[in-house]
Amino acid sequence: MTTVRGGTSAQPSATKRPRRPRARAAPALSPEAAHDLDLLRQMLLIRRFEERCVELYSAAAIRGFVHLYIGEEAVAVGVHQALDERDAVVSTYREHGHALARGVPADAVMAEMYGKATGCSHGRGGSMHLFDAERRFYGGNAIVGGGLPLAAGLALADRMRGEPRVTCCFFGDGAFAEGEFHETANLAALWGLPVLFVCENNLYAMGTALAREHAQTDLAMRAASYGMAAWAVDGMDVHAVEKAARGAVESIRAGNGPHFLEARTYRFRAHSMYDPDRYRSKDEIEEWRRRDPVANLTEVLREAGAVDAAALETVEHEIAEVIDHAVHAAEQAPEEPAETLLLHVTGQSQEASP
């Protein structure tokens, strides 16, 4: 689904960049090239959004914990090609990319990063707790593995209501070591729940390497022991992720129970903005950067003659306007009034919008 939102009417802000003139319209593309260009546009939106978050965090405009998705964009974008608006998505604390791929507007995500009332969680969640019930995006969860039982519950509710929906649950390799994963995987397989488990294996649970935490590092093979279809996919290749996700979702919709995808990927930045990143070598990071999903898809489009420098400049220009608008809107947005701070805290609290 296309996630570039916000229009082109960005107002001036302290962080707005100089703009170059728009390039002339490109010739019509084949359906395949148009789809690839849309995939690239979605991944670039996530990449540029995260890069702007680095700048804003360094300037103390964004506070608290921030976990960046740079390098893993192909997973969120590829998986979302297989989902539609009726499906549910449960995420982790590294969820900015998931939210944008789901279609949560950049304005709402950035306002939440700022802790403003116009944020998708009304400024109450911040970076780790993005939420959008309208789009069935159920977090954002700061607890490692905490979203897994929630995903099983959503899938069970859909099953009981007779809804033909799929619940997609993203989590990291660190969550695979938690009891929540094994309990949820067992119940999902036992009850045949319509869940797509997507393990984003970026090789490090915070600062702990996969091989130092797991005696058996083939996570897909271990997931298969619960009696569900499971396989690994190159998480740096958006086409491979899309193909695997479409196959899994089609099978789930056909009533074949939960499926597990191990997306083997890598985060180019540290675990969080607080992390000094001393547990891996620069050579390892550079080796993975050569598999950058954004750069590689760009090269595919170039070699196919689908895009040129002018077309890419146009895409970058459009994305920059979306992010500039989101930053300006967040800077101008109001804080939540103190008198409404008890809203949404309990089931009995009065519902209200900011």
Coordinates of C-alpha atoms in Angstrom, one line a residue:
M1 CA 0.0 0.0 0.0
T2 CA 1.3 3.5 -0.8
T3 CA 2.4 5.4 2.3
V4 CA 3.7 8.7 1.0
R5 CA 1.2 11.1 2.4
G6 CA 0.9 14.7 3.5
G7 CA 0.6 16.6 0.2
T8 CA 2.8 19.3 -1.2
S9 CA 1.6 22.3 0.8
A10 CA 4.4 22.2 3.4
Q11 CA 4.8 25.5 5.3
P12 CA 8.2 26.8 6.3
S13 CA 9.8 25.3 9.3
A14 CA 13.2 25.4 11.0
T15 CA 14.1 22.1 9.5
K16 CA 13.0 22.6 5.9
R17 CA 15.6 22.0 3.2
P18 CA 16.2 24.0 0.0
R19 CA 14.2 22.5 -2.9
R20 CA 15.2 21.9 -6.5
P21 CA 12.8 22.4 -9.3
R22 CA 10.6 19.4 -10.1
A23 CA 11.8 17.2 -13.0
R24 CA 9.7 16.7 -16.0
A25 CA 7.2 13.8 -15.9
A26 CA 8.7 10.4 -16.8
P27 CA 7.3 8.2 -19.5
A28 CA 4.7 5.6 -18.6
L29 CA 6.1 2.6 -16.8
S30 CA 5.3 -1.1 -17.2
P31 CA 3.1 -2.5 -14.3
E32 CA 6.2 -4.3 -13.0
A33 CA 8.4 -1.2 -13.0
A34 CA 5.6 0.9 -11.6
H35 CA 5.2 -1.5 -8.7
D36 CA 9.0 -1.5 -8.1
L37 CA 9.0 2.2 -8.1
D38 CA 6.2 2.2 -5.5
L39 CA 8.2 -0.2 -3.4
L40 CA 11.2 2.1 -3.6
R41 CA 9.1 5.1 -2.7
Q42 CA 7.8 3.4 0.4
M43 CA 11.3 2.2 1.5
L44 CA 12.7 5.7 0.9
L45 CA 10.0 7.3 3.0
I46 CA 10.9 5.1 5.9
R47 CA 14.7 5.7 5.4
R48 CA 14.4 9.5 5.1
F49 CA 11.9 9.6 8.0
E50 CA 14.4 7.7 10.2
E51 CA 17.3 9.9 9.1
R52 CA 15.3 13.0 10.0
C53 CA 14.6 11.4 13.4
V54 CA 18.3 11.1 14.0
E55 CA 18.7 14.9 13.4
L56 CA 15.8 15.8 15.5
Y57 CA 16.9 13.5 18.4
S58 CA 20.4 15.1 18.2
A59 CA 18.8 18.5 18.5
A60 CA 16.7 17.3 21.5
A61 CA 13.4 17.9 19.6
I62 CA 12.7 14.2 20.1
R63 CA 13.3 12.7 23.5
G64 CA 13.2 9.3 25.2
F65 CA 14.2 6.0 23.6
V66 CA 14.3 5.8 19.8
H67 CA 15.0 2.6 17.9
L68 CA 15.7 3.1 14.2
Y69 CA 14.6 0.8 11.3
I70 CA 17.4 1.9 8.9
G71 CA 18.5 -1.2 6.9
E72 CA 15.4 -3.3 7.5
E73 CA 12.9 -1.4 5.3
A74 CA 12.5 -4.3 2.8
V75 CA 10.8 -6.4 5.5
A76 CA 8.0 -4.0 6.4
V77 CA 7.4 -2.9 2.9
G78 CA 7.6 -6.4 1.4
V79 CA 5.3 -7.9 4.0
H80 CA 2.7 -5.2 3.7
Q81 CA 2.2 -5.9 0.0
A82 CA 0.5 -9.2 1.1
L83 CA -1.8 -7.5 3.6
D84 CA -4.9 -5.4 3.2
E85 CA -6.9 -3.0 5.3
R86 CA -9.0 -5.7 7.0
D87 CA -5.9 -7.4 8.4
A88 CA -4.2 -6.5 11.8
V89 CA -0.6 -5.6 12.4
V90 CA 1.2 -6.0 15.8
S91 CA 4.6 -4.5 16.1
T92 CA 7.6 -3.9 18.4
Y93 CA 9.4 -0.9 19.8
R94 CA 11.3 -0.6 16.4
E95 CA 8.0 0.2 14.6
H96 CA 8.3 3.5 12.8
G97 CA 8.8 1.6 9.5
H98 CA 5.9 -0.8 10.2
A99 CA 3.5 2.1 10.9
L100 CA 4.5 4.0 7.8
A101 CA 4.2 0.9 5.6
R102 CA 0.8 0.3 7.1
G103 CA -0.4 3.7 6.0
V104 CA -0.3 5.6 9.3
P105 CA 0.3 9.2 8.0
A106 CA 3.8 10.6 8.5
D107 CA 2.3 13.7 10.3
A108 CA 0.7 11.4 12.9
V109 CA 3.9 9.4 13.4
M110 CA 6.1 12.5 13.7
A111 CA 3.7 14.2 16.1
E112 CA 3.8 11.2 18.3
M113 CA 7.6 11.3 18.2
Y114 CA 7.3 14.8 19.5
G115 CA 4.8 13.7 22.2
K116 CA 2.1 16.0 20.8
A117 CA -1.6 15.7 21.1
T118 CA -2.0 15.2 17.3
G119 CA 0.1 12.1 17.4
C120 CA -1.4 8.7 16.5
S121 CA -1.4 7.9 20.2
H122 CA -2.3 11.4 21.3
G123 CA 1.2 12.0 22.5
R124 CA 1.0 9.4 25.2
G125 CA 3.1 6.7 23.6
G126 CA 6.1 8.3 21.9
S127 CA 8.5 6.4 19.7
M128 CA 7.8 2.9 21.1
H129 CA 4.0 3.0 21.3
L130 CA 2.6 4.0 17.9
F131 CA -1.0 2.9 17.6
D132 CA -3.8 3.4 15.1
A133 CA -7.0 1.4 15.6
E134 CA -8.6 2.8 12.4
R135 CA -5.9 1.1 10.4
R136 CA -5.8 -1.9 12.7
F137 CA -2.2 -1.1 13.7
Y138 CA -2.0 -2.3 17.3
G139 CA 1.4 -1.1 18.5
G140 CA 4.2 -0.5 19.2
N141 CA 5.1 -2.5 22.3
A142 CA 8.1 -1.7 24.5
I143 CA 8.2 -5.2 26.1
V144 CA 10.3 -7.8 24.1
G145 CA 7.8 -10.3 22.8
G146 CA 4.9 -8.5 24.4
G147 CA 3.0 -8.2 21.1
L148 CA 2.9 -11.9 20.5
P149 CA 0.0 -12.9 22.9
L150 CA -1.9 -9.8 21.6
A151 CA -1.6 -11.1 18.1
A152 CA -3.0 -14.5 19.1
G153 CA -5.9 -12.8 20.8
L154 CA -6.7 -10.6 17.8
A155 CA -6.6 -13.7 15.5
L156 CA -8.8 -15.7 17.9
A157 CA -11.3 -12.8 18.0
D158 CA -11.4 -12.7 14.2
R159 CA -11.9 -16.5 14.1
M160 CA -14.7 -16.4 16.6
R161 CA -16.5 -13.6 14.6
G162 CA -16.0 -15.4 11.3
E163 CA -13.9 -12.6 9.9
P164 CA -11.6 -13.6 7.0
R165 CA -8.7 -11.7 8.4
V166 CA -5.0 -12.3 9.0
T167 CA -3.0 -10.9 12.0
C168 CA 0.6 -10.1 11.2
C169 CA 3.0 -10.0 14.1
F170 CA 6.5 -8.5 13.8
F171 CA 9.1 -9.3 16.4
G172 CA 12.9 -9.6 16.6
D173 CA 15.2 -12.5 17.1
G174 CA 15.5 -11.5 20.8
A175 CA 11.8 -12.2 21.3
F176 CA 12.4 -15.8 20.0
A177 CA 14.1 -16.5 23.3
E178 CA 11.1 -15.3 25.4
G179 CA 8.4 -17.6 26.7
E180 CA 5.7 -15.5 25.0
F181 CA 6.9 -16.6 21.6
H182 CA 6.8 -20.3 22.4
E183 CA 3.5 -20.1 24.3
T184 CA 1.9 -18.1 21.4
A185 CA 3.3 -20.3 18.7
N186 CA 2.0 -23.4 20.4
L187 CA -1.5 -22.0 20.9
A188 CA -1.6 -20.6 17.4
A189 CA -0.7 -23.9 15.8
L190 CA -2.9 -25.9 18.2
W191 CA -6.0 -23.8 17.4
G192 CA -5.0 -23.1 13.7
L193 CA -5.1 -19.3 14.2
P194 CA -4.7 -17.0 11.2
V195 CA -1.4 -15.5 12.3
L196 CA 1.6 -14.5 10.2
F197 CA 4.7 -14.5 12.5
V198 CA 7.4 -12.3 11.0
C199 CA 10.7 -12.6 12.9
E200 CA 13.0 -9.8 11.9
N201 CA 16.3 -11.6 12.6
N202 CA 18.9 -8.7 12.5
L203 CA 21.5 -11.0 14.3
Y204 CA 21.5 -9.0 17.6
A205 CA 19.2 -8.9 20.5
M206 CA 20.2 -5.4 21.7
G207 CA 24.0 -6.1 22.0
T208 CA 23.9 -9.9 22.2
A209 CA 24.8 -11.8 19.0
L210 CA 22.4 -14.5 17.9
A211 CA 25.0 -17.3 18.2
R212 CA 25.7 -16.3 21.8
E213 CA 22.1 -16.5 22.8
H214 CA 20.8 -19.5 20.8
A215 CA 22.4 -22.9 20.5
Q216 CA 20.4 -23.5 17.2
T217 CA 20.4 -20.3 15.1
D218 CA 18.0 -21.6 12.4
L219 CA 14.9 -19.9 13.8
A220 CA 12.6 -21.0 11.0
M221 CA 13.5 -24.6 11.6
R222 CA 12.8 -24.3 15.3
A223 CA 9.4 -22.5 14.6
A224 CA 8.5 -25.4 12.3
S225 CA 8.7 -27.8 15.3
Y226 CA 5.4 -26.3 16.5
G227 CA 3.6 -27.7 13.4
M228 CA 3.4 -24.6 11.4
A229 CA 4.8 -23.8 7.9
A230 CA 8.0 -21.9 8.4
W231 CA 10.9 -20.8 6.2
A232 CA 13.6 -18.2 6.0
V233 CA 13.8 -15.4 3.5
D234 CA 16.4 -12.8 2.5
G235 CA 15.2 -9.8 4.5
M236 CA 17.4 -7.4 2.4
D237 CA 15.5 -8.2 -0.8
V238 CA 12.1 -6.6 -0.9
H239 CA 11.0 -8.8 -3.8
A240 CA 11.9 -12.0 -1.9
V241 CA 10.0 -10.7 1.2
E242 CA 7.0 -9.8 -0.9
K243 CA 6.9 -13.2 -2.6
A244 CA 7.2 -15.1 0.7
A245 CA 4.6 -13.0 2.4
R246 CA 2.1 -13.3 -0.3
G247 CA 2.5 -17.1 -0.3
A248 CA 2.1 -17.2 3.4
V249 CA -0.9 -14.9 3.6
E250 CA -2.6 -16.8 0.8
S251 CA -2.1 -20.1 2.6
I252 CA -3.4 -18.6 5.9
R253 CA -6.5 -17.2 4.3
A254 CA -7.1 -20.7 2.8
G255 CA -7.4 -22.0 6.4
N256 CA -3.9 -23.6 6.7
G257 CA -3.2 -22.1 10.1
P258 CA -0.3 -19.9 11.2
H259 CA 2.9 -19.4 9.2
F260 CA 6.3 -18.2 10.2
L261 CA 8.8 -16.1 8.2
E262 CA 12.3 -15.6 9.4
A263 CA 13.4 -12.4 7.6
R264 CA 17.2 -12.4 7.8
T265 CA 18.0 -8.7 7.8
Y266 CA 20.4 -6.2 9.5
R267 CA 20.0 -2.8 11.2
F268 CA 22.7 -0.3 10.0
R269 CA 22.3 1.8 13.1
A270 CA 22.8 0.8 16.8
H271 CA 20.1 -0.8 18.8
S272 CA 18.9 2.6 20.0
M273 CA 20.1 6.2 20.0
Y274 CA 21.6 5.5 23.4
D275 CA 23.6 2.5 22.2
P276 CA 27.4 3.0 21.7
D277 CA 27.3 0.0 19.3
R278 CA 30.6 -1.6 20.4
Y279 CA 29.6 -5.2 20.0
R280 CA 30.1 -5.5 16.3
S281 CA 32.8 -4.5 13.9
K282 CA 32.7 -1.7 11.3
D283 CA 33.7 -4.3 8.7
E284 CA 30.6 -6.3 9.5
I285 CA 28.4 -3.3 9.2
E286 CA 30.0 -2.3 5.9
E287 CA 29.6 -5.8 4.5
W288 CA 25.8 -5.6 5.2
R289 CA 25.6 -2.1 3.8
R290 CA 26.6 -3.5 0.4
R291 CA 23.2 -5.4 0.6
D292 CA 21.2 -2.1 1.3
P293 CA 17.7 -2.9 0.1
V294 CA 17.1 0.7 -1.0
A295 CA 20.3 1.1 -3.0
N296 CA 19.9 -2.3 -4.6
L297 CA 16.3 -1.7 -5.7
T298 CA 17.4 1.6 -7.1
E299 CA 20.1 -0.1 -9.1
V300 CA 17.5 -2.7 -10.4
L301 CA 15.3 0.2 -11.7
R302 CA 18.2 2.0 -13.2
E303 CA 19.5 -1.1 -15.1
A304 CA 16.0 -1.7 -16.4
G305 CA 15.8 1.8 -17.7
A306 CA 12.7 2.5 -15.5
V307 CA 14.2 5.5 -13.7
D308 CA 16.9 8.0 -14.3
A309 CA 18.5 10.7 -12.1
A310 CA 15.7 13.1 -12.7
A311 CA 13.0 10.6 -11.7
L312 CA 14.8 9.7 -8.5
E313 CA 15.2 13.4 -7.7
T314 CA 11.5 13.8 -8.1
V315 CA 10.8 10.9 -5.7
E316 CA 13.2 12.4 -3.2
H317 CA 11.6 15.8 -3.5
E318 CA 8.1 14.5 -2.9
I319 CA 9.3 12.5 0.2
A320 CA 11.2 15.5 1.6
E321 CA 8.1 17.6 1.3
V322 CA 6.0 15.0 3.2
I323 CA 8.6 14.8 6.0
D324 CA 9.1 18.6 6.1
H325 CA 5.3 19.0 6.5
A326 CA 5.3 16.4 9.2
V327 CA 8.0 18.1 11.2
H328 CA 6.5 21.5 10.8
A329 CA 3.1 20.2 11.9
A330 CA 4.6 18.5 14.9
E331 CA 6.4 21.6 15.9
Q332 CA 3.2 23.6 15.8
A333 CA 0.9 21.0 17.4
P334 CA -0.4 21.5 20.9
E335 CA 0.6 19.6 24.0
E336 CA -2.2 17.5 25.6
P337 CA -4.0 19.6 28.2
A338 CA -3.3 18.5 31.8
E339 CA -7.0 18.2 32.5
T340 CA -7.3 15.3 30.0
L341 CA -4.3 13.2 31.2
L342 CA -6.6 10.6 32.9
L343 CA -8.5 9.9 29.7
H344 CA -7.9 6.5 28.1
V345 CA -6.1 5.2 31.2
T346 CA -8.9 2.7 32.2
G347 CA -11.9 1.1 30.6
Q348 CA -14.2 3.5 32.5
S349 CA -12.4 6.7 31.5
Q350 CA -14.3 8.9 29.0
E351 CA -13.2 8.6 25.4
A352 CA -12.1 11.8 23.8
S353 CA -10.1 13.0 20.9
P354 CA -7.3 15.6 21.2

